[in-house]
Short mmCIF file of C-alpha atoms and ligand atoms in Angstrom, two decimals:
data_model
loop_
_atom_site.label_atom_id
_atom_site.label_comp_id
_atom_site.label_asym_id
_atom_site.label_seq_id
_atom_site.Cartn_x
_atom_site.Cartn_y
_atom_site.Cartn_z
CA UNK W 281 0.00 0.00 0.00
CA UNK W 282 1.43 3.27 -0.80
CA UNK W 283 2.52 5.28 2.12
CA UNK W 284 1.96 8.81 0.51
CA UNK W 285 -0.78 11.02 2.59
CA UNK W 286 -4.67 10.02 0.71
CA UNK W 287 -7.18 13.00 1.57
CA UNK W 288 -10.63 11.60 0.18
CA UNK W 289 -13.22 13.82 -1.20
CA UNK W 290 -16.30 13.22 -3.27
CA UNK W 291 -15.60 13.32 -6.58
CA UNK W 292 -15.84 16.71 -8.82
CA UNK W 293 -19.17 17.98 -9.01
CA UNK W 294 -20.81 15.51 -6.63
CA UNK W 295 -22.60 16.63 -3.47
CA UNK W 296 -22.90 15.79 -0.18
CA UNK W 297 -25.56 16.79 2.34
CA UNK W 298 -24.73 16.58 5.89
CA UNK W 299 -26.93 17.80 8.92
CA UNK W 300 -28.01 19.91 9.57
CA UNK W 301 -28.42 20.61 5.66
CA UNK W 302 -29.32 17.05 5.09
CA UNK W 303 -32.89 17.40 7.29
CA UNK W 304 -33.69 20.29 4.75
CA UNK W 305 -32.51 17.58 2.13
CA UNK W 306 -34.76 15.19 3.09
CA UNK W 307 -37.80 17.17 3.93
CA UNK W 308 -37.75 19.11 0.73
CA UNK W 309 -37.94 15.12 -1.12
CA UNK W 310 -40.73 14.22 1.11
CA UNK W 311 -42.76 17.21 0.62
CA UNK W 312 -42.52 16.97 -3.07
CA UNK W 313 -43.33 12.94 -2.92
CA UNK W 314 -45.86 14.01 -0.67
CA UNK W 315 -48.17 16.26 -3.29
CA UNK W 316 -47.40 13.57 -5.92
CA UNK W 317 -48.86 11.08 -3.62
CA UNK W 318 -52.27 13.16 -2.67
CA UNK W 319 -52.75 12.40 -6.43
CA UNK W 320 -52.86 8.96 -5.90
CA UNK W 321 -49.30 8.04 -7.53
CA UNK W 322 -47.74 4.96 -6.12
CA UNK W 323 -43.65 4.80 -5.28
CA UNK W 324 -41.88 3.07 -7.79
CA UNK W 325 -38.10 2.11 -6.75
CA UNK W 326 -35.98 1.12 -10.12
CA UNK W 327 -32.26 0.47 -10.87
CA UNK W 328 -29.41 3.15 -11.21
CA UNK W 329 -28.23 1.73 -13.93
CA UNK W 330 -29.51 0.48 -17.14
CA UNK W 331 -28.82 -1.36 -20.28
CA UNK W 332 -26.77 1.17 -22.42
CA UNK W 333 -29.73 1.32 -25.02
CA UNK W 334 -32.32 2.26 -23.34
CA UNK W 335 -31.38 5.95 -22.90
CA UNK W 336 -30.04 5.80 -26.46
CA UNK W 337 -33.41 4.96 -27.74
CA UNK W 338 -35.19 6.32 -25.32
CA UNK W 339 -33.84 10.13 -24.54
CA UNK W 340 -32.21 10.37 -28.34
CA UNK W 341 -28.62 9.94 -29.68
CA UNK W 342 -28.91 13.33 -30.25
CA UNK W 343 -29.44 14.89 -26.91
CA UNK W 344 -26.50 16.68 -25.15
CA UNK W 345 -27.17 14.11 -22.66
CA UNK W 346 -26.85 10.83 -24.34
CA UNK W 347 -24.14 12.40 -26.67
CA UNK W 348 -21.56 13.89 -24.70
CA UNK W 349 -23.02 13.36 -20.47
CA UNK W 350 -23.76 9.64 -20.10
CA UNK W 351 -21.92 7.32 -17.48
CA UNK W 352 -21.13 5.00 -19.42
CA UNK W 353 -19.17 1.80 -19.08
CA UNK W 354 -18.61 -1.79 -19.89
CA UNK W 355 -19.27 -4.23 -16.81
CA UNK W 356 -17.06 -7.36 -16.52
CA UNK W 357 -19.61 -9.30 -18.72
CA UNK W 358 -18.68 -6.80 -21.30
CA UNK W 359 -22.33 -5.31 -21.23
CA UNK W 360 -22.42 -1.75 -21.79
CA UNK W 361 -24.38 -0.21 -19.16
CA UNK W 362 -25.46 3.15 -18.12
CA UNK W 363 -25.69 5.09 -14.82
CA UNK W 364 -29.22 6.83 -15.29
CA UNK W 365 -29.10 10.37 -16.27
CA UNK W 366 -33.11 10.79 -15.99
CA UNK W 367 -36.04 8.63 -15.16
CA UNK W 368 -38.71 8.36 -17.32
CA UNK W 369 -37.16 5.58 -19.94
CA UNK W 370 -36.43 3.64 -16.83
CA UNK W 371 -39.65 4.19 -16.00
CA UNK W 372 -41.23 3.20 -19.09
CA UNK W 373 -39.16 0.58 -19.27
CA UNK W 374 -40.50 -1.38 -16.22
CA UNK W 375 -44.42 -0.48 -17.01
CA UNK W 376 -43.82 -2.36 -20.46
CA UNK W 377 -41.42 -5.29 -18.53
CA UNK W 378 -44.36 -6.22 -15.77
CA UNK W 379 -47.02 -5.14 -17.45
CA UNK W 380 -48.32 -2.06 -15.65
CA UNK W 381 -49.85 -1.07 -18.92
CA UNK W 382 -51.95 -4.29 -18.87
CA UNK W 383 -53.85 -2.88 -15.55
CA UNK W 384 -55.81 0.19 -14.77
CA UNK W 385 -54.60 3.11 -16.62
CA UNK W 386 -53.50 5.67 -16.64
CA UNK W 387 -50.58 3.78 -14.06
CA UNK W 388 -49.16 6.89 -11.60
CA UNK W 389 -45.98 6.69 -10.39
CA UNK W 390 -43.45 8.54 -8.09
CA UNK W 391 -39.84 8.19 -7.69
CA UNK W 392 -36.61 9.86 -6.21
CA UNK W 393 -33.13 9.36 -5.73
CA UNK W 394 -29.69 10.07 -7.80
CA UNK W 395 -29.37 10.48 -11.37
CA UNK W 396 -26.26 11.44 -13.56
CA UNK W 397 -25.07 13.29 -16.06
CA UNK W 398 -21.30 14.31 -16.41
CA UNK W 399 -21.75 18.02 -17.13
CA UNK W 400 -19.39 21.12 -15.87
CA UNK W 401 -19.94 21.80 -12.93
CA UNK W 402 -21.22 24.90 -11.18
CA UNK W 403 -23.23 26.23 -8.97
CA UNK W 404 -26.89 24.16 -9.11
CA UNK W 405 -25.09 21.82 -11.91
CA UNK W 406 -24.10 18.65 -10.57
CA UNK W 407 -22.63 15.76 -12.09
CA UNK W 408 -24.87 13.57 -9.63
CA UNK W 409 -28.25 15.17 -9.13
CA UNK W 410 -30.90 14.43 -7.23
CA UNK W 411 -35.10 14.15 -8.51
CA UNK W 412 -38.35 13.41 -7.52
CA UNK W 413 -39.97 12.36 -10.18
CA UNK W 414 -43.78 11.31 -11.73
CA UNK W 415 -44.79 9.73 -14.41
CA UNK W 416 -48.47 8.62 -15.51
CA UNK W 417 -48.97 6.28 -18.28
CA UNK W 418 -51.43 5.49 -20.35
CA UNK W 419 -54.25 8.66 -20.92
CA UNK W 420 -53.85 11.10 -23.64
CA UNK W 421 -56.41 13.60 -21.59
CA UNK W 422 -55.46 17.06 -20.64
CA UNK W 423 -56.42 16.79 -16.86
CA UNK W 424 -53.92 14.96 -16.37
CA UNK W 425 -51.64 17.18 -18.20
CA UNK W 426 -52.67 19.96 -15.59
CA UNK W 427 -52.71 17.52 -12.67
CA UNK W 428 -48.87 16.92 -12.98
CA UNK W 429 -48.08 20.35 -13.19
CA UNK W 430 -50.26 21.08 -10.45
CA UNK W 431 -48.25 18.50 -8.52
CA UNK W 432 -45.59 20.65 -8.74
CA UNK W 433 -46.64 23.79 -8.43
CA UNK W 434 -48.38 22.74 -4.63
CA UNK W 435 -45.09 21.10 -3.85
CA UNK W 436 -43.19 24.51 -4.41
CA UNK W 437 -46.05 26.74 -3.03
CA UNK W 438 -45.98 24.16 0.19
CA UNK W 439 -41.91 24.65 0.76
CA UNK W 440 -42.48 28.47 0.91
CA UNK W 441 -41.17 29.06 -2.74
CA UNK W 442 -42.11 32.45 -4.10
CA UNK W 443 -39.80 33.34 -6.89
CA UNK W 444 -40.21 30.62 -9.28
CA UNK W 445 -42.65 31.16 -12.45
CA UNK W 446 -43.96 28.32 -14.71
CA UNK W 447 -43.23 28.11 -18.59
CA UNK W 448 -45.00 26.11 -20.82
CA UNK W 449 -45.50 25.23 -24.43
CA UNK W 450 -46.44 22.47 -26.74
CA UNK W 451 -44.17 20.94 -28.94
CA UNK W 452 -46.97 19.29 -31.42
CA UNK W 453 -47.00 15.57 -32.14
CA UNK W 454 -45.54 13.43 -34.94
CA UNK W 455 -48.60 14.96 -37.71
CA UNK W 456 -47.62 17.94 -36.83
CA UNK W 457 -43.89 18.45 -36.11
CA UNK W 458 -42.50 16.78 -39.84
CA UNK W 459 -43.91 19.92 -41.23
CA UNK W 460 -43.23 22.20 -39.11
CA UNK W 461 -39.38 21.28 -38.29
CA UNK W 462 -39.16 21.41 -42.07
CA UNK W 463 -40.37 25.07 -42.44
CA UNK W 464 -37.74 25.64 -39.61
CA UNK W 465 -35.01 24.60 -41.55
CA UNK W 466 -36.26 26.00 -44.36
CA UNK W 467 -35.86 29.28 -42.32
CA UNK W 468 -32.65 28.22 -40.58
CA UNK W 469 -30.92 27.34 -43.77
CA UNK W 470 -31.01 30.39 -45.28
CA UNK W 471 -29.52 32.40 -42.39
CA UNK W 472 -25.58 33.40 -41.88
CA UNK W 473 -24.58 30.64 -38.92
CA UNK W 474 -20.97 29.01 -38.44
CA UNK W 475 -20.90 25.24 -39.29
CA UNK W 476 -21.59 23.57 -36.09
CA UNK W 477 -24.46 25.76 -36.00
CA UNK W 478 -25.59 24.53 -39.57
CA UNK W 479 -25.17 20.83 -38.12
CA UNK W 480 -26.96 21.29 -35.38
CA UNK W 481 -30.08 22.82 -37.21
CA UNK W 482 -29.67 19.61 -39.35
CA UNK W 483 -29.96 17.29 -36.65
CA UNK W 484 -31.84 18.90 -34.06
CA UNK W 485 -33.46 22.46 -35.62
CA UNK W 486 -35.14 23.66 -32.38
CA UNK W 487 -32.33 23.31 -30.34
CA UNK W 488 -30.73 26.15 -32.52
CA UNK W 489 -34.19 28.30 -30.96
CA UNK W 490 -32.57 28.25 -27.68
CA UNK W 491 -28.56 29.12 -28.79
CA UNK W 492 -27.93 31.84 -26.46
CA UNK W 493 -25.18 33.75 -28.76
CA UNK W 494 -26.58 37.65 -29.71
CA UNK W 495 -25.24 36.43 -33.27
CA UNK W 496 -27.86 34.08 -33.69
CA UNK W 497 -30.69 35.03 -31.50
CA UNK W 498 -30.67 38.23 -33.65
CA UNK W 499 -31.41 36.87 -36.60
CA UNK W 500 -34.27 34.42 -35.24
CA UNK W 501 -37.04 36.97 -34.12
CA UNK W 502 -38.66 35.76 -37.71
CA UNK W 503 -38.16 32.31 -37.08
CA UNK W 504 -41.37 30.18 -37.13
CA UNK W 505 -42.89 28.22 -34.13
CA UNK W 506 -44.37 25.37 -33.33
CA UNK W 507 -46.52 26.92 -31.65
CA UNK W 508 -48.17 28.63 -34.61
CA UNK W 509 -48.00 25.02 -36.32
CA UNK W 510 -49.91 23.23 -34.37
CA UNK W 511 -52.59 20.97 -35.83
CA UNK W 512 -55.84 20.70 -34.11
CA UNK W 513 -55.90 17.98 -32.01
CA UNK W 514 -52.53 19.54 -30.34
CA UNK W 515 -53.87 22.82 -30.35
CA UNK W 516 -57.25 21.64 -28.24
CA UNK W 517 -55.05 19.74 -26.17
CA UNK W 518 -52.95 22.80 -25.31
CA UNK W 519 -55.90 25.13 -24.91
CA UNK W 520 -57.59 22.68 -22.67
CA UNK W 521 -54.68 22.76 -20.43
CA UNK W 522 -54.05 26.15 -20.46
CA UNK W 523 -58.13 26.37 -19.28
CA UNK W 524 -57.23 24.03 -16.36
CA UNK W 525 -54.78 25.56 -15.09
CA UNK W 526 -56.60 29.24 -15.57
CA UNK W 527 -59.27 27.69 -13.46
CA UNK W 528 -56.92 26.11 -10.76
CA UNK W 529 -55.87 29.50 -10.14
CA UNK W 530 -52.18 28.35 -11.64
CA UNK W 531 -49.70 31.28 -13.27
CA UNK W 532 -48.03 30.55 -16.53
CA UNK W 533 -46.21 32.41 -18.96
CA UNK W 534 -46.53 30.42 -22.52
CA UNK W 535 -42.66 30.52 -23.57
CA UNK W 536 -43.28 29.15 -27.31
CA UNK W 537 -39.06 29.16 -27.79
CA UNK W 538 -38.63 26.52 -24.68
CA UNK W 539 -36.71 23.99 -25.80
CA UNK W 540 -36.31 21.08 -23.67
CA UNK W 541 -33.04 18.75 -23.25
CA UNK W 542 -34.60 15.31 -24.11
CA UNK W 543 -36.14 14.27 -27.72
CA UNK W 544 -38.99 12.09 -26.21
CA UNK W 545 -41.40 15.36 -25.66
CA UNK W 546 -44.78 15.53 -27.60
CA UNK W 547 -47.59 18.29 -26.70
CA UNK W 548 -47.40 19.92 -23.22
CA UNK W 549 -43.82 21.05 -21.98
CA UNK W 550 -42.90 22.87 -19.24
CA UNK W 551 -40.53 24.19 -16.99
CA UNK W 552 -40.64 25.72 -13.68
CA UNK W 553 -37.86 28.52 -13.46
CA UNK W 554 -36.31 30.20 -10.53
CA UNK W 555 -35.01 34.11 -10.67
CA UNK W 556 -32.79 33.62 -7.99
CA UNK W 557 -30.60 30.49 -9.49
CA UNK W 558 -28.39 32.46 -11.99
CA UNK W 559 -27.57 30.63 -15.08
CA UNK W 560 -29.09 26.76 -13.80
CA UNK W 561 -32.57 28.14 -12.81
CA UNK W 562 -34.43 25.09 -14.07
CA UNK W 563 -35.70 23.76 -10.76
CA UNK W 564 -38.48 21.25 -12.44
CA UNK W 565 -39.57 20.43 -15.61
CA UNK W 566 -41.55 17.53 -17.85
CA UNK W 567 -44.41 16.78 -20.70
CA UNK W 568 -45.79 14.84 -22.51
CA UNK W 569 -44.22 11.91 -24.42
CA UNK W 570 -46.75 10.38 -27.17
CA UNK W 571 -43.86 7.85 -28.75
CA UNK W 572 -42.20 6.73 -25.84
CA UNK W 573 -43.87 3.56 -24.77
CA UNK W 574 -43.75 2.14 -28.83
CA UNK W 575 -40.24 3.31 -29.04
CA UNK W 576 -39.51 1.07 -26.02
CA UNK W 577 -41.55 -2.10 -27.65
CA UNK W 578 -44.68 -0.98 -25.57
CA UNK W 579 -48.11 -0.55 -26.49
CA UNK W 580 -49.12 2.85 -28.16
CA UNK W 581 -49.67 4.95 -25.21
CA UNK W 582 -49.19 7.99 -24.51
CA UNK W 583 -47.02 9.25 -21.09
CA UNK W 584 -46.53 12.63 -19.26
CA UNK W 585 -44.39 13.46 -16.11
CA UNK W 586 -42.09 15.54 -14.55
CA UNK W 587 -38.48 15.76 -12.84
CA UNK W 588 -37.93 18.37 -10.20
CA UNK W 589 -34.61 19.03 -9.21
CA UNK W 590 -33.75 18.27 -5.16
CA UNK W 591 -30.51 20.13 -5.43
CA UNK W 592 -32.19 23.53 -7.27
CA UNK W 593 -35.31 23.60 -4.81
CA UNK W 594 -32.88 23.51 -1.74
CA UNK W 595 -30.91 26.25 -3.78
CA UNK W 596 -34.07 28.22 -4.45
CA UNK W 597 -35.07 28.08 -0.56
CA UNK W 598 -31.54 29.47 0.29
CA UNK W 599 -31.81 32.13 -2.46
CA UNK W 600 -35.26 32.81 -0.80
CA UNK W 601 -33.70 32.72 2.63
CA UNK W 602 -36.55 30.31 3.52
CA UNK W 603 -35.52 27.57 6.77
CA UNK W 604 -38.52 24.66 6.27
CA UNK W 605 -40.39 24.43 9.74
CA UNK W 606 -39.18 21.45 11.68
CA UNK W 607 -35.65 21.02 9.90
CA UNK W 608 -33.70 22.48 13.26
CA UNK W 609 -34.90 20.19 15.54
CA UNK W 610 -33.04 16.91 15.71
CA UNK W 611 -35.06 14.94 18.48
CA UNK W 612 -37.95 16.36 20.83
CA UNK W 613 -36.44 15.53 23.85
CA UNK W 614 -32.78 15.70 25.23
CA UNK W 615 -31.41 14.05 28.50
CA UNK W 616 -29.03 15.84 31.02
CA UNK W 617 -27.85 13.40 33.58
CA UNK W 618 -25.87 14.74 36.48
CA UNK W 619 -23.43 12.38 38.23
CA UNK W 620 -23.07 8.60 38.11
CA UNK W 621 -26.02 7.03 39.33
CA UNK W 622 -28.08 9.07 36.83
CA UNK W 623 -26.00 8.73 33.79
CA UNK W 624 -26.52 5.04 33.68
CA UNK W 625 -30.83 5.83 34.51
CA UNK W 626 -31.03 7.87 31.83
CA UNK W 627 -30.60 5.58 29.00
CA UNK W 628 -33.49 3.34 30.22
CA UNK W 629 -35.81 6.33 30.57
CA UNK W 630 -35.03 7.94 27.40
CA UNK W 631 -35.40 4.15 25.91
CA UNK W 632 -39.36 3.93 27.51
CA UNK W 633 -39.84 7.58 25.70
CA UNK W 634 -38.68 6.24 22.45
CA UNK W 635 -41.27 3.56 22.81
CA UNK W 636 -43.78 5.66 22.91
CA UNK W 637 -42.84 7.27 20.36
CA UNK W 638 -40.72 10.31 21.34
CA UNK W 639 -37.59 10.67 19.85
CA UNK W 640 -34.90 11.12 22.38
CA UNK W 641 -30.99 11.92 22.98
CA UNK W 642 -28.87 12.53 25.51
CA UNK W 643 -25.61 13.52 26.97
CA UNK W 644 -23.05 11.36 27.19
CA UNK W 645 -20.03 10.72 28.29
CA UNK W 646 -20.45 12.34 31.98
CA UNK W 647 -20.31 15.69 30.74
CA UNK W 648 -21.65 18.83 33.43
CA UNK W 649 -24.64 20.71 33.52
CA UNK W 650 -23.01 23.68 31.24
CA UNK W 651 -21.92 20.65 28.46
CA UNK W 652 -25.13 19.17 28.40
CA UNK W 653 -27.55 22.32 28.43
CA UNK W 654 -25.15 23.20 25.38
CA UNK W 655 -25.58 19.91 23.88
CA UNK W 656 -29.50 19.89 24.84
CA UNK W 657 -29.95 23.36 22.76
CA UNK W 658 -28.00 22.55 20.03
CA UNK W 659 -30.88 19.37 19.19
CA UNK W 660 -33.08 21.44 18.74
CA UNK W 661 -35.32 19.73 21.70
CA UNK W 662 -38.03 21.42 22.81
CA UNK W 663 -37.55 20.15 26.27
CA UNK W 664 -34.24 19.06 28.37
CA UNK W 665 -34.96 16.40 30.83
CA UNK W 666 -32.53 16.72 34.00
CA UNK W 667 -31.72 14.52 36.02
CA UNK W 668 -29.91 14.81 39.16
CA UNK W 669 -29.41 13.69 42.39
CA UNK W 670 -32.42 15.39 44.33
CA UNK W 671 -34.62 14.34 41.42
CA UNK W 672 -33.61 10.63 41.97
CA UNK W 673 -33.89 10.84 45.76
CA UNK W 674 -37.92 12.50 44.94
CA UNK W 675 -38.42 10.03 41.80
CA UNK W 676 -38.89 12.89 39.22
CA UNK W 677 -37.28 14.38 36.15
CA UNK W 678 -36.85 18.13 36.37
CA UNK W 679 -38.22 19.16 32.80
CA UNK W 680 -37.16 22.29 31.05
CA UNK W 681 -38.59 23.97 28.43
CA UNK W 682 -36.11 25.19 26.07
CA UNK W 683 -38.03 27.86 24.66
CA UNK W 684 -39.64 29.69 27.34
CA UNK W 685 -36.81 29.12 30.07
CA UNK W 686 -39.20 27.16 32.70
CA UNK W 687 -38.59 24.59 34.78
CA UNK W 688 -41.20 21.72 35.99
CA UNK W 689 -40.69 18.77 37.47
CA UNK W 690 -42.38 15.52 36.30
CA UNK W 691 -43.00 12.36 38.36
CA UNK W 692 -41.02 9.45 36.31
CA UNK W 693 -43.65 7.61 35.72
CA UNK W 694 -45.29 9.74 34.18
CA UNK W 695 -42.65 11.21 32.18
CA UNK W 696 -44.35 9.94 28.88
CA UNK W 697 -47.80 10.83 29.30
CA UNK W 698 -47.11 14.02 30.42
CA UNK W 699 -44.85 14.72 26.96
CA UNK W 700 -46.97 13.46 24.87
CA UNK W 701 -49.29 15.72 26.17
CA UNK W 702 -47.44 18.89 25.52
CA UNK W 703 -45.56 17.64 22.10
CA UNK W 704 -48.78 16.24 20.13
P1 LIG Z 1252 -34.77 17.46 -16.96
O1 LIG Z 1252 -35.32 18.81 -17.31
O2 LIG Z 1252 -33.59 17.00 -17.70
O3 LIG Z 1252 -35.97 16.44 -17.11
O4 LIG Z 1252 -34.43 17.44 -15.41
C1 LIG Z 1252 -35.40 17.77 -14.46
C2 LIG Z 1252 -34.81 18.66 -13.39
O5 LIG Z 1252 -33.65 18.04 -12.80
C3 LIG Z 1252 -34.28 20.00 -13.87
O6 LIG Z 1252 -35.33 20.94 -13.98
C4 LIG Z 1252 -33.30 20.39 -12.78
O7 LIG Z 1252 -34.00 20.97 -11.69
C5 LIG Z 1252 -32.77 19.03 -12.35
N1 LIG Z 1252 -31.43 18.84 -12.95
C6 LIG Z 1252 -31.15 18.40 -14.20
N2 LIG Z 1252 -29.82 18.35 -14.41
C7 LIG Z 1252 -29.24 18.77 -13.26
C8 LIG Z 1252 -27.88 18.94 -12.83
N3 LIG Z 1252 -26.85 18.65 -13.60
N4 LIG Z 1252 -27.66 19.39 -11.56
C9 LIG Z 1252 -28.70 19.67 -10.73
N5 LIG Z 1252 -29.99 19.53 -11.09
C10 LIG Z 1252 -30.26 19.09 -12.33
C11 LIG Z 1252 -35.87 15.10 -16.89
O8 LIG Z 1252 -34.95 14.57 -16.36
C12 LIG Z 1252 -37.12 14.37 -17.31
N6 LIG Z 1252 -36.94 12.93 -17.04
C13 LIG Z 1252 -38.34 14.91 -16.63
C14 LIG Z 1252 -39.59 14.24 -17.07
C15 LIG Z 1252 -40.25 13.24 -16.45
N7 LIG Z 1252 -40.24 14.49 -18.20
C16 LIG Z 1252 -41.29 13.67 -18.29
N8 LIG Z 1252 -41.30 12.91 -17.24
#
């Protein structure tokens, strides 16, 4: 083994959340999970890795992130696999494999956990992100359409967030988009852009919509949308969206130049964008995607869903200087034995709490009064429970409430009762 000094760190662009950052961590994933579930979708826990293929068919060869961002390697079977970069193919994937789309449709499901994608880092851009994520399967009706983004928009409004707005478009479906990505080029082609650019509006014409370079975004205030082009089923389904969402009370701005990183989108897109992010203000985003399933060797069904980004909403709370209720305070109660005899009592009281239910720490160690109160504080308990040696000689636990400086003492046995009374 080699004897020079090894310093470990994550790896570039990977982040770690430890407390007390990682209670805001979890709480913002359970809130979000939590308005997803009030709809009635059901957890669905899948692989971090995947057959190679799957994202290439799935999210497009052509996609920034199947082209240049996928973890990609060859396992010792010589398989090429694939650390996810986003959910919904894996997603897809398993309703076609155990035939969710067989059952009562549409099928609703929730995830969450890591995904990756080896971009440059900065601030909000991480090369191993976190989502929560829904997808619901198998009903081409707008409701649904506004249900997910409604999803989202409760989960945001429920964290505090103020500063976020929601864009959406629709990006047509395959009668409509042929034509229309054709009159694009038509338009592109005839414009002054560098090679790559010429390439790109070759392969992938609206992605050239969203090049941020003054050279070319000058020249594209003429350029057609697909907005304009849609035919009328899409355009229905749009406007009945829109109408939901109107009548739900939810604010949009319809951005008809969004372009979205993954080639699976059909109809409604969207994107819920934060002011206070800088350049990686996408804190959520999804639609619809008609093609999917069949493209996977499903049945012809259509799918729509979202990803919201863990990392950005925690961002966007910090940018907002919001602190989510309940995120300081470690356990409810915290013990502060005095002396000997107490110090070994104290573990067998705080152990009858936590069978009731409270959640309970203490001090250990034999540290002294000033130690422990320090200790008790920092837990953000709500109540310290002291115990020294005139409250073993009277059988009681001197109880102090944290907040409001006061002192009461508690018979033991009724230590639990009387919490539960004041914490619930
Ligand atoms: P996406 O827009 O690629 O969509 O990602 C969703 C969200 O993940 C983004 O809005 C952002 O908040 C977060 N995110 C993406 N990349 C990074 C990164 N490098 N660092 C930090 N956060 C990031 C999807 O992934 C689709 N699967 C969403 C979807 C589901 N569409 C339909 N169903």
């Amino acid at each position: 083994m080699s004897t020079s000094k090894f310093k470990a760190a994550a790896p570039k662009g990977v982040p770690d959340y430890v407390p007390p950052q990682s209670a805001t961590f979890a709480k913002v994933r359970d809130t979000l999970v939590h308005h997803a579930r009030l709809a009635g979708f059901e957890h669905i826990e899948l692989p971090i890795f995947e057959d190679t293929q799957l994202f290439a068919r799935g999210v497009g060869e052509s996609t920034d992130v199947v082209s240049k961002e996928m973890y990609t390697f060859a396992d010792r079977g010589d398989r090429s696999v694939t650390l996810r970069p986003e959910g919904t193919a894996g997603v897809v994937r398993a309703v076609i494999q155990h035939g969710l789309d067989r059952g009562p449709l549409p099928a609703k499901l929730v995830y969450n956990g890591p995904f990756f994608r080896y971009e440059r880092p900065q601030a909000g851009r991480y090369r191993q992100l976190q989502q929560v994520g829904v997808e619901a399967i198998g009903a081409d009706d707008p409701a649904l359409d506004a249900e997910v983004i409604a999803i989202a928009d409760r989960a945001y409004k429920a964290l505090g967030l103020r500063g976020y707005r929601l864009e959406i478009t629709s990006l047509g479906d395959h009668n409509c988009r042929p034509q229309y990505r054709q009159k694009l080029q038509d338009f592109l082609f005839q414009l002054d852009l560098d090679e790559e650019t010429r390439k790109r509006a070759e392969i992938n014409p609206l992605r050239v919509l969203d090049d941020k370079r003054e050279t070319v975004q000058s020249q594209l205030a003429d350029a057609p949308l697909m907005l304009d082009h849609l035919n009328d089923e899409c355009r229905a389904h749009f406007d009945a969206v829109t109408n939901y969402l109107d009548e739900m009370g939810i604010e949009y701005t319809i951005n008809p130049r969004m372009v979205r990183g993954l080639d699976y989108y059909t109809k409604t897109c969207f994107e819920f964008v934060h002011d206070g992010l800088g350049a990686q203000s996408g804190i959520g985003g999804g639609g619809r995607y008609d093609g999917l399933m069949a493209q996977l060797g499903g049945q012809e069904l259509s799918g729509i869903g979202f990803g919201l980004g863990v990392d950005r909403a925690i961002l966007a709370l910090e940018a907002e200087g919001i602190t989510l209720k309940g995120t300081e305070q470690r356990v409810e109660v915290f013990g502060v034995p005095l002396g000997e005899v107490a110090g070994a009592r104290m573990p067998l009281l705080l152990n009858s709490l936590r069978q009731e239910g409270i959640s309970a720490d203490m001090a250990y160690g034999g540290k002294g009064m000033k130690g422990a109160m320090k200790a008790a504080n920092r837990s953000g308990a709500a109540y310290a429970l002291v115990l020294g040696e005139a409250e073993l000689a009277e059988g009681v636990v001197a109880v102090k409430d944290l907040a409001a400086h006061q002192q009461t003492e508690v018979p033991a046995e009724q230590l639990g009762k009387w919490l539960l009374e004041k914490l619930r």
